[in-house]
mmCIF file of C-alpha atoms and ligand atoms in Angstrom:
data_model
loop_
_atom_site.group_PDB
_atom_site.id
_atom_site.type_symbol
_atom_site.label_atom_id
_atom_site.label_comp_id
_atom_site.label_asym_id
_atom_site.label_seq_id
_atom_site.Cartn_x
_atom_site.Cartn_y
_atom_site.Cartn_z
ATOM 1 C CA UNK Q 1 11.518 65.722 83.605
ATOM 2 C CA UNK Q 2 12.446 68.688 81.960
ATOM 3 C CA UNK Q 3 15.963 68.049 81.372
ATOM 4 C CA UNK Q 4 16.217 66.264 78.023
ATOM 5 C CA UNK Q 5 18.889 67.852 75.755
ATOM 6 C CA UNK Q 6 17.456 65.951 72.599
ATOM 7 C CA UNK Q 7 13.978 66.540 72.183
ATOM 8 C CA UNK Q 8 13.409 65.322 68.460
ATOM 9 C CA UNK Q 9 9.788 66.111 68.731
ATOM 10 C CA UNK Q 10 11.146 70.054 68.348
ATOM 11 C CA UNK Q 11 11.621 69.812 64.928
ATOM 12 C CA UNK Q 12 8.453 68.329 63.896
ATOM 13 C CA UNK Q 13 6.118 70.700 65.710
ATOM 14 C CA UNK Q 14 5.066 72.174 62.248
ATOM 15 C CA UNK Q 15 5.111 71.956 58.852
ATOM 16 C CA UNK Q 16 7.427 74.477 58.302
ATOM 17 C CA UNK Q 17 9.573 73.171 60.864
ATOM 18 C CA UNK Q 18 9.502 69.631 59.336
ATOM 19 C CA UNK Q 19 9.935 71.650 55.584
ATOM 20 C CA UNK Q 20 12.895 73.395 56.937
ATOM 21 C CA UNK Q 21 15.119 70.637 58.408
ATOM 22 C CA UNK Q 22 14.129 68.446 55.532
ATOM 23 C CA UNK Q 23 17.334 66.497 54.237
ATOM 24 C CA UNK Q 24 15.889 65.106 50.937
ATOM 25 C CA UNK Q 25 14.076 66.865 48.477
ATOM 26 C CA UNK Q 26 12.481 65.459 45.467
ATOM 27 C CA UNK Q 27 12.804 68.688 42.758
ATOM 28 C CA UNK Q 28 10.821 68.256 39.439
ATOM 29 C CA UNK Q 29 14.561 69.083 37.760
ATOM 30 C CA UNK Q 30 16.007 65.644 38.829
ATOM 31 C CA UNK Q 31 13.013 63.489 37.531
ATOM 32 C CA UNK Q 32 12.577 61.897 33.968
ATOM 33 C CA UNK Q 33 9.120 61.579 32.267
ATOM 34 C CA UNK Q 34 9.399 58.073 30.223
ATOM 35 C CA UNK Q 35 7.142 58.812 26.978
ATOM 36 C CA UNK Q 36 6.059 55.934 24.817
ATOM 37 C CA UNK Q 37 5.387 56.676 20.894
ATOM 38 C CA UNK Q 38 3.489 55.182 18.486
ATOM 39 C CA UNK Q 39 3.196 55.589 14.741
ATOM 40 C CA UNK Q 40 0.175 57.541 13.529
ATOM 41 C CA UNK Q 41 -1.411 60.900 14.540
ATOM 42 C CA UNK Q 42 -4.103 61.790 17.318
ATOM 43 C CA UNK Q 43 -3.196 57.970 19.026
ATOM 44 C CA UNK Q 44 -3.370 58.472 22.558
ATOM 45 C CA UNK Q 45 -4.271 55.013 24.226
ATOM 46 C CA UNK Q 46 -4.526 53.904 27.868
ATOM 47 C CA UNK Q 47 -1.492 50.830 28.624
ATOM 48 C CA UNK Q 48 -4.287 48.995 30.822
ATOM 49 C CA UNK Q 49 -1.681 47.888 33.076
ATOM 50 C CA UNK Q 50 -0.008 50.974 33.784
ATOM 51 C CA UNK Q 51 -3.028 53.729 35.271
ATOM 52 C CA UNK Q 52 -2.321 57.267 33.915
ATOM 53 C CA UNK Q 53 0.230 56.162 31.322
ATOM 54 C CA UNK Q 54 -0.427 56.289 27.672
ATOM 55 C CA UNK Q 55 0.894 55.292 24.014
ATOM 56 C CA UNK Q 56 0.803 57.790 21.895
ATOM 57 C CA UNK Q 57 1.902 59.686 18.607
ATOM 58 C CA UNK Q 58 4.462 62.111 18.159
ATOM 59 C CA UNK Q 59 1.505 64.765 17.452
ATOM 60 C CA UNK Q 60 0.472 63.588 21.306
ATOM 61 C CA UNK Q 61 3.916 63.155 22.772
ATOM 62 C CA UNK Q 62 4.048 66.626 22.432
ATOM 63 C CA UNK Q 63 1.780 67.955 24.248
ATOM 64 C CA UNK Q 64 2.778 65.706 27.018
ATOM 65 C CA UNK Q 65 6.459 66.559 26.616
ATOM 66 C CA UNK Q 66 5.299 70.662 26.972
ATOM 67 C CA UNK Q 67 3.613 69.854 30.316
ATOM 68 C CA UNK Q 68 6.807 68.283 31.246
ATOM 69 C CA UNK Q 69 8.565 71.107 30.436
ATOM 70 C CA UNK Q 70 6.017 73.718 32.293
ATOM 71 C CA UNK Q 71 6.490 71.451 35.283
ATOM 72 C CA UNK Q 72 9.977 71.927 34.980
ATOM 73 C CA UNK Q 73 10.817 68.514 34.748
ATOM 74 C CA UNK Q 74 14.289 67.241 34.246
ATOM 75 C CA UNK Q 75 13.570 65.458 30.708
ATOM 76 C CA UNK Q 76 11.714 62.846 29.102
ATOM 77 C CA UNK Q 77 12.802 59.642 28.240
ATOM 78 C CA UNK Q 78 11.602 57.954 24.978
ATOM 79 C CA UNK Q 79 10.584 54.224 23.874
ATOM 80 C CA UNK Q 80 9.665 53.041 20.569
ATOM 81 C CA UNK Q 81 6.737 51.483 19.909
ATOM 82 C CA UNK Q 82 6.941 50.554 15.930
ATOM 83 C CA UNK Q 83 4.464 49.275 13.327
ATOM 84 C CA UNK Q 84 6.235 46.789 12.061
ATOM 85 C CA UNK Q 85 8.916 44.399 14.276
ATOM 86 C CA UNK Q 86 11.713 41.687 12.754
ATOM 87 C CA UNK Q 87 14.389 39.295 13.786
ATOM 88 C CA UNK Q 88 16.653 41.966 13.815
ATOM 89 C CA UNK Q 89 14.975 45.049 15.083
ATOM 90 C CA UNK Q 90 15.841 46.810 12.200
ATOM 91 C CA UNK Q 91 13.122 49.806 13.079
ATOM 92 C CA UNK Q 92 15.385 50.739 15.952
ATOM 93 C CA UNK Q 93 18.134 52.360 13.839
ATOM 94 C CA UNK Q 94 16.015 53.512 11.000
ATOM 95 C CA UNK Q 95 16.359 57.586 10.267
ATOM 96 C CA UNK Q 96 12.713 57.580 9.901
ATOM 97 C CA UNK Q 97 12.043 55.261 12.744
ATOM 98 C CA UNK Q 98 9.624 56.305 15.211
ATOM 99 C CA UNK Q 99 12.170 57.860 18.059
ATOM 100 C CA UNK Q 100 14.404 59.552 15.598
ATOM 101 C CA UNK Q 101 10.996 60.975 14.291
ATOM 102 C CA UNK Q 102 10.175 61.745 17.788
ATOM 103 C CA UNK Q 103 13.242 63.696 18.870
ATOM 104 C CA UNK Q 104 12.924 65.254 15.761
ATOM 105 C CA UNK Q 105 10.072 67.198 16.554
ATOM 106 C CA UNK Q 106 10.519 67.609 19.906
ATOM 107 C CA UNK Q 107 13.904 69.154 19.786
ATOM 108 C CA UNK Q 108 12.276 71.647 17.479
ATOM 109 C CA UNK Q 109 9.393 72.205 19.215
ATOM 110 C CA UNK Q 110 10.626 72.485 22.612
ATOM 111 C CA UNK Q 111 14.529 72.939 22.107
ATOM 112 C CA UNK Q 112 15.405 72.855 25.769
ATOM 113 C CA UNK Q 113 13.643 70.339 26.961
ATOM 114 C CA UNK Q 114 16.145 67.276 27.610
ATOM 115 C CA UNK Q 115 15.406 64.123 25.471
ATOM 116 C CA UNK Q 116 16.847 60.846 26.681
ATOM 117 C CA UNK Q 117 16.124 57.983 24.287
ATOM 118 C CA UNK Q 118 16.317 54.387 25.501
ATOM 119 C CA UNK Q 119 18.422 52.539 22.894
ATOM 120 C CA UNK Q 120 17.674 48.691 22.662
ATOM 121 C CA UNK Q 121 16.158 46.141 20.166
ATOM 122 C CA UNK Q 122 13.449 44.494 22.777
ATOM 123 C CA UNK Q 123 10.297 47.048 21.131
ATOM 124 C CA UNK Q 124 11.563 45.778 17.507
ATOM 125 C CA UNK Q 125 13.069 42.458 17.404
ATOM 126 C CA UNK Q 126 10.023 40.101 16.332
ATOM 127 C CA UNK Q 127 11.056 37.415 19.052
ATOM 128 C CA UNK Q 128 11.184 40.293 21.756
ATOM 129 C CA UNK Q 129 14.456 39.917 22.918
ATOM 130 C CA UNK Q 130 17.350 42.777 23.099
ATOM 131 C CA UNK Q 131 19.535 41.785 20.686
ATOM 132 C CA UNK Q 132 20.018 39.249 17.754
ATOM 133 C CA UNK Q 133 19.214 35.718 17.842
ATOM 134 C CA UNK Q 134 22.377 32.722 17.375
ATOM 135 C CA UNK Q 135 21.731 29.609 18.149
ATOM 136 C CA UNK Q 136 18.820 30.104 20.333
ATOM 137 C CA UNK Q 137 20.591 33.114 21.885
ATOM 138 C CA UNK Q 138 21.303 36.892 22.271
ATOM 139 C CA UNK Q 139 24.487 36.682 20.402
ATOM 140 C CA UNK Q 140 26.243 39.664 22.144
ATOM 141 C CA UNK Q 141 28.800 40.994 20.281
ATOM 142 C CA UNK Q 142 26.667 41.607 16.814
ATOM 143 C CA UNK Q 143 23.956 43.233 18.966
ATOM 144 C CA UNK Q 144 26.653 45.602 20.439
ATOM 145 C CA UNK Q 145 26.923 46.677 16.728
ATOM 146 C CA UNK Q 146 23.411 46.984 16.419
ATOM 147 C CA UNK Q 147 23.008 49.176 19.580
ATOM 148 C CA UNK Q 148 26.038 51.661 18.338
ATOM 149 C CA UNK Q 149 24.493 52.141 14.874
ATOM 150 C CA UNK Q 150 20.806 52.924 16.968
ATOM 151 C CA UNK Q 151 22.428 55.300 19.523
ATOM 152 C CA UNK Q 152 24.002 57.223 16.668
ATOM 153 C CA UNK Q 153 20.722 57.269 14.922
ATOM 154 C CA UNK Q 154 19.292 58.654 18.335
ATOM 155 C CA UNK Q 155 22.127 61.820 18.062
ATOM 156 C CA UNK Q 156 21.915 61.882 14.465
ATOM 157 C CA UNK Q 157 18.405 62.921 15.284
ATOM 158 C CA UNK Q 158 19.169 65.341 18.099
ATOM 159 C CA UNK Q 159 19.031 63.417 21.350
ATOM 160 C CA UNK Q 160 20.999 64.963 24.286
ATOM 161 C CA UNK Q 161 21.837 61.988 26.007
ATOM 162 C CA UNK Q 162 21.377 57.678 25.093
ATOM 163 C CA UNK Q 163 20.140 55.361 27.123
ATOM 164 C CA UNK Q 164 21.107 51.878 26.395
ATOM 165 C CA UNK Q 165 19.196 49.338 28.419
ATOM 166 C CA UNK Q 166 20.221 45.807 26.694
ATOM 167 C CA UNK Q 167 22.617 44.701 29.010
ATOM 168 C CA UNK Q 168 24.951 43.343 26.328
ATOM 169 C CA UNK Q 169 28.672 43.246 27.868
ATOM 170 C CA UNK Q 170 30.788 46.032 26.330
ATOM 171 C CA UNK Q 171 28.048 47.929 24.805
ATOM 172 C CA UNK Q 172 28.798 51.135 26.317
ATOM 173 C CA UNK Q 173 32.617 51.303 24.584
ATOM 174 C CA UNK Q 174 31.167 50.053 20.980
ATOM 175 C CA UNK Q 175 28.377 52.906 21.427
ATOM 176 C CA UNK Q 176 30.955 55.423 22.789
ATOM 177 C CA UNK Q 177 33.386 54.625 19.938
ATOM 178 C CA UNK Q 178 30.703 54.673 17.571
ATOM 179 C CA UNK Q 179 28.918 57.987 18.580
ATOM 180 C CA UNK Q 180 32.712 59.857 19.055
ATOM 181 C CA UNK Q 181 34.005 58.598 14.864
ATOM 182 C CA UNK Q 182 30.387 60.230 14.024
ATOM 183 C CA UNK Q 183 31.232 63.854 15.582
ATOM 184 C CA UNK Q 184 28.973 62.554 18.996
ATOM 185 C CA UNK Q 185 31.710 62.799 21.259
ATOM 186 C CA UNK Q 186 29.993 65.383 23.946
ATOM 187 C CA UNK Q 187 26.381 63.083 23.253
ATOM 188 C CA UNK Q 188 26.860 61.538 27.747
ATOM 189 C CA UNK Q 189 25.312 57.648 27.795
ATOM 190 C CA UNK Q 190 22.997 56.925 30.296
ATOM 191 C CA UNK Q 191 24.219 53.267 30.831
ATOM 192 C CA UNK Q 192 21.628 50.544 32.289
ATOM 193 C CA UNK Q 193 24.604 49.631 34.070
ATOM 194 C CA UNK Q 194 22.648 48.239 36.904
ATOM 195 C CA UNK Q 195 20.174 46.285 35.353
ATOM 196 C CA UNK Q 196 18.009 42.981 37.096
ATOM 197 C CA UNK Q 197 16.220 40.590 35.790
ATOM 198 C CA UNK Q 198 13.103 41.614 37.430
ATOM 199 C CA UNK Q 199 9.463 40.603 37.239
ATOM 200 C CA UNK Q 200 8.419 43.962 37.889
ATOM 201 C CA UNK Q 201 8.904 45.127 33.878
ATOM 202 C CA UNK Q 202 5.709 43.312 33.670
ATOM 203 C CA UNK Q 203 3.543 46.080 32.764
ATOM 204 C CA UNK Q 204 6.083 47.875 30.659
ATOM 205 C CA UNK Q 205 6.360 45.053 28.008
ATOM 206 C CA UNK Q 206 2.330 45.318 27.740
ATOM 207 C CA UNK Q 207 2.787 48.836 26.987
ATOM 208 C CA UNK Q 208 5.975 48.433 24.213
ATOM 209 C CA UNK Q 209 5.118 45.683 23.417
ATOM 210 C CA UNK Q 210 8.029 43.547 24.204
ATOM 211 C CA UNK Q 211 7.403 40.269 26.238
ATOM 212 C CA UNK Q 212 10.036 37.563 24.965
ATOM 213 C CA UNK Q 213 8.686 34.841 22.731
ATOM 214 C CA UNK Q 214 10.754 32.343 24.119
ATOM 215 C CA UNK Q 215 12.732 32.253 27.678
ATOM 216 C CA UNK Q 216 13.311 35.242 29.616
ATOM 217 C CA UNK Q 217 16.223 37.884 30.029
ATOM 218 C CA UNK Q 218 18.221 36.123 32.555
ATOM 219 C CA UNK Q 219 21.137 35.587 30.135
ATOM 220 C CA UNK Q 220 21.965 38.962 29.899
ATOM 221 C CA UNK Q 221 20.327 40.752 33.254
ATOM 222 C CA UNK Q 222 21.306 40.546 36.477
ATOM 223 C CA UNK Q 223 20.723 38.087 39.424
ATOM 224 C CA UNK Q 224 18.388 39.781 41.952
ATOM 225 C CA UNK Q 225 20.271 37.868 44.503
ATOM 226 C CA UNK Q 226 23.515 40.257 43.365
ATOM 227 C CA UNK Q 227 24.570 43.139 45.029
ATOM 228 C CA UNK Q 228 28.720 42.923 44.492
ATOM 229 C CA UNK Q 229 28.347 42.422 40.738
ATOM 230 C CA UNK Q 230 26.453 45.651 40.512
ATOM 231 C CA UNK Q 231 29.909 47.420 41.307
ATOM 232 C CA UNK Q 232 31.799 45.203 38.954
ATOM 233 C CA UNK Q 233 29.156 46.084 36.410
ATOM 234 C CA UNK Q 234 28.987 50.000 37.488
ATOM 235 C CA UNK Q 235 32.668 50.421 37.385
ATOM 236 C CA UNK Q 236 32.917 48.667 33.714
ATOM 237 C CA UNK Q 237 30.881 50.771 32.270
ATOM 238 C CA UNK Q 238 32.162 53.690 33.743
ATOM 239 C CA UNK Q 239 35.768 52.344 32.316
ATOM 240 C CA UNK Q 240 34.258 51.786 29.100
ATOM 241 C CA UNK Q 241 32.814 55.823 29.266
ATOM 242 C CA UNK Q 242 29.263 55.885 31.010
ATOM 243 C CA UNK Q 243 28.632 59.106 32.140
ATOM 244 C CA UNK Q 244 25.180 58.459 34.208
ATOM 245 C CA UNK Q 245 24.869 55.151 35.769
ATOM 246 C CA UNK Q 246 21.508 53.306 35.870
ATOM 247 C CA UNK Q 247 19.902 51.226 38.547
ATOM 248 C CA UNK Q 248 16.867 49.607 37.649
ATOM 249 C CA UNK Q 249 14.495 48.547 39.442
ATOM 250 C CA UNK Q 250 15.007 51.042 42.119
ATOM 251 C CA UNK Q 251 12.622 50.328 45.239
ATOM 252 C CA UNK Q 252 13.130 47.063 45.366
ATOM 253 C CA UNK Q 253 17.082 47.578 45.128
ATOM 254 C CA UNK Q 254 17.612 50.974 47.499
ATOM 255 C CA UNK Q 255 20.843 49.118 48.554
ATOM 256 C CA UNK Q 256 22.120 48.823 45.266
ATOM 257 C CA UNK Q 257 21.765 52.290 44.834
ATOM 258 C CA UNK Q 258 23.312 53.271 48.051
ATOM 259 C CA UNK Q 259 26.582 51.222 47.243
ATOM 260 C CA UNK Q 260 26.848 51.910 43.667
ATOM 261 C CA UNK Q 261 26.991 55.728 44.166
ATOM 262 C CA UNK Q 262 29.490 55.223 47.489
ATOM 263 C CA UNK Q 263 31.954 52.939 45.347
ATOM 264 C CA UNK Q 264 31.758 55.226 42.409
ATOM 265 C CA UNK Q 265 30.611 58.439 43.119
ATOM 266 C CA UNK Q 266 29.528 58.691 40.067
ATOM 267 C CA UNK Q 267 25.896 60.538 38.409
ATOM 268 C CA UNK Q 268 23.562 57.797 39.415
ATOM 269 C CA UNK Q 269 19.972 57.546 38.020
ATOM 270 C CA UNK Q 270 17.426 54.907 39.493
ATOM 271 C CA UNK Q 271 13.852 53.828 37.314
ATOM 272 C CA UNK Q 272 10.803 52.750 39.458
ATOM 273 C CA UNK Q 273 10.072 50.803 37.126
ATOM 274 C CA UNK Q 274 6.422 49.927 35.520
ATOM 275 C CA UNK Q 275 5.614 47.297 38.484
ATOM 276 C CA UNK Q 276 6.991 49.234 41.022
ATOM 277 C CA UNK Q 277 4.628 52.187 39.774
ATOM 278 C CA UNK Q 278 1.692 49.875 38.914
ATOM 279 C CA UNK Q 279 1.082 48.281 42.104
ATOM 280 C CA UNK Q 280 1.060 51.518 43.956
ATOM 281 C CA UNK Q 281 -1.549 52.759 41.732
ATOM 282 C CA UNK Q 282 -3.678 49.774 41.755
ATOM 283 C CA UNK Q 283 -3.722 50.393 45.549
ATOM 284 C CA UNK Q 284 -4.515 53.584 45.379
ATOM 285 C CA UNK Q 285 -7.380 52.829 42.298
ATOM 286 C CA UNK Q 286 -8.744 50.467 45.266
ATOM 287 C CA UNK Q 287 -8.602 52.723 48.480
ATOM 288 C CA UNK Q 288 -6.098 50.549 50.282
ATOM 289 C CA UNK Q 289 -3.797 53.298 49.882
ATOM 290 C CA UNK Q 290 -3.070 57.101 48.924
ATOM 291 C CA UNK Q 291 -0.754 58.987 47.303
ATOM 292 C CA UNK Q 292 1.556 59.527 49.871
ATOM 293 C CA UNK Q 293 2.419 55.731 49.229
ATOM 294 C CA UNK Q 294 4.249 56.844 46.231
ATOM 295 C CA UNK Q 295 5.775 60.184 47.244
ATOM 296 C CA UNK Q 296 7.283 57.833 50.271
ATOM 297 C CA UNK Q 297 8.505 54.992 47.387
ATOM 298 C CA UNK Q 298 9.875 58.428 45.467
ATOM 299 C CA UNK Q 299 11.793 59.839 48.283
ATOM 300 C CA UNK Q 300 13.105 56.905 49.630
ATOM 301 C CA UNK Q 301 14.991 56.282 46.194
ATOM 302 C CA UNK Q 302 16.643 59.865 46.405
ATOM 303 C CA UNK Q 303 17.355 59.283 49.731
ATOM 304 C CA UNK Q 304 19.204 55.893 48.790
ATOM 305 C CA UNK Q 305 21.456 58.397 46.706
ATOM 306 C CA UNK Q 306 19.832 58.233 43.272
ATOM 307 C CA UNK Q 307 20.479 61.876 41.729
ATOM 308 C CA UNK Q 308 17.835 60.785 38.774
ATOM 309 C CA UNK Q 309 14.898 59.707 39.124
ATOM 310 C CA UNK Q 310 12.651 58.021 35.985
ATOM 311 C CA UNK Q 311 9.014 57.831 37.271
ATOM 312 C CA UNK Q 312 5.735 57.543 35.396
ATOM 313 C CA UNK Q 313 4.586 59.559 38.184
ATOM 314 C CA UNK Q 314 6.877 62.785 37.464
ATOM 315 C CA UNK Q 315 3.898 65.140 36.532
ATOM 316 C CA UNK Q 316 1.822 64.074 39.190
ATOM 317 C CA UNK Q 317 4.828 64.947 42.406
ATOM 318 C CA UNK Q 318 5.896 68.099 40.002
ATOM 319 C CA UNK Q 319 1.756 69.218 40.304
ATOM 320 C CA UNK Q 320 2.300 68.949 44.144
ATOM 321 C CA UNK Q 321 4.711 71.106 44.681
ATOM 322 C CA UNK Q 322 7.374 71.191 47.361
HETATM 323 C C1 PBG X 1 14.049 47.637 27.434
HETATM 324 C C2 PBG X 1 13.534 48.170 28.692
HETATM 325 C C3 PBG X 1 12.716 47.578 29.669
HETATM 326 C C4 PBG X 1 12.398 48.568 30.583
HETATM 327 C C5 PBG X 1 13.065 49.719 30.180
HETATM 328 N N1 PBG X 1 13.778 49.444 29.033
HETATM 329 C C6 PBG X 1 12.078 46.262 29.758
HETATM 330 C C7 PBG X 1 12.788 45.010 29.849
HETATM 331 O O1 PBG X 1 14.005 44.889 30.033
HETATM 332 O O2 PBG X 1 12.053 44.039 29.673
HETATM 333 C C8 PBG X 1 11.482 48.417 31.767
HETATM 334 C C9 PBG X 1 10.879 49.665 32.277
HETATM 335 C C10 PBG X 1 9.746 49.474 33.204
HETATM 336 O O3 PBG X 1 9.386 48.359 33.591
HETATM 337 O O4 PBG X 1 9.147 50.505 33.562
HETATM 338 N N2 PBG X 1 15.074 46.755 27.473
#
């Protein structure tokens, strides 16, 4: 039988045969480095839940956010982690807050590096929840107000682009109004547009801090269950002046990835998220599997259509190489 027209098997011969009909490509440009910063100086300290990720102070973000920059990287994302926390996460929007101080320095050290900084309450409410308390809860439209005055902070302190992850409805237009009367207008949002209530954040609120007090998110994130609403909820915020959309988590929602970038066609950004990252590397950390586990979670997400990718694990795939 030597008459078969398609022979797949052609193609993957080789490595450079395989490298050169590739159709997805992770480059270190389109991946995010979250960062998350502590007050102090010389803190650097292991999350426990999170293997190779690490608090630290601005002194310490730095040097982290230089390797990202070597690496080529496409940015690095920021999250507060403050001393002090109240009812209404007033840290979040202070001018001497610990992102503001953050960007600070690492816009002058490093000016063209890309700084994203996540803008919610969650690291600085008291109670742990994104926005302010009413009546036992998340009263929406004051926490918009909140979120707008901390996003302005954010570009007030240099950021190139906001990040707000609270999942309040209408957020993006109060933050886009806000940012455009304070001379912010070309400052893009990176809306959470796509955001799930999702058990994988586990980790993450261990590492900022931010497990609810009481109840959970599932008044203001999304149904797992959902996959329609996510286009009802990317297209709003693209009406209301999103320029990135978010999807988040990602592996665990490659479908809502897909279908939000076909129905919108818009800049879409996916987070494998602190779970998502976390039980890879406990695998690995126990020999039931390798790294290749989470270059395979990595490229399925581009391959879904995500154009951004926010992994813990940027520095390690930029190392690789191609
Ligand atoms: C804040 C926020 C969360 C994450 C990013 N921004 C946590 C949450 O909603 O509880 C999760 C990131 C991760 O798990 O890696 N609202």
């Amino acid at each position: 039988m030597g008459d078969r027209l398609y022979r797949g098997r052609r193609l993957r011969r080789s490595a450079a045969l395989r490298r050169l009909v590739r159709e997805t490509r992770l480059s270190p440009e389109a991946l995010i480095l979250p960062l998350f910063i502590e007050p102090g100086e010389g803190v650097r300290k292991a999350v426990p839940s999170m293997p190779g990720v690490f608090r630290t102070s601005v002194d310490e973000a730095l040097h982290d956010a230089a390797e990202a920059r070597e690496l080529g990287l496409g940015g690095v994302m920021l999250f507060g982690v403050p001393a002090n926390k109240d009812e209404e996460g007033t840290g979040a929007w202070a001018p001497d807050g610990v992102v503001q101080t953050a960007v600070r320095a690492l816009k002058a050290d490093l000016p063209d590096l890309l700084v994203v900084t996540d803008v919610c309450l969650c690291e600085y409410t008291s109670h742990g929840h994104c926005g302010v308390i009413e009546n036992g809860d998340v009263a929406n439209d004051p926490t918009c107000d909140l979120l707008a005055r901390t996003a302005v902070s954010h570009a007030d302190a240099g950021a190139d682009i906001v990040a707000p992850s609270d999942m309040m409805d209408g957020r993006v237009g109060v933050i886009r109004a806000a940012l455009d009367e304070s001379r912010f207008q070309e400052i893009p949002i990176m809306s959470y547009a796509v955001k799930y209530a999702s058990a994988f954040y586990g980790p993450f609120r261990d590492a900022a801090d931010s497990m609810p007090s009481f109840g959970d998110r599932s008044g203001y994130q999304m149904d797992p269950a959902n996959a329609e609403e996510a286009i009802r909820e990317a297209k709003a915020d693209l009406r209301e002046g999103a320029d990135i959309l978010m999807v988040k988590p990602a592996l665990a929602y490659l479908d809502v990835i897909q279908s939000v970038k076909a129905h919108t066609g818009a800049p879409v950004a996916a987070y494998h998220v602190s779970g998502e990252y976390s039980a890879i590397m406990a695998a690995i950390e126990r020999g039931w599997l390798d790294e290749r586990a989470m270059l395979e979670a990595l490229i399925s997400i581009r391959r879904a259509g995500a154009d951004v990718i926010v992994s813990y694990w940027a520095r390690e795939l930029a190392r690789r190489g191609p």
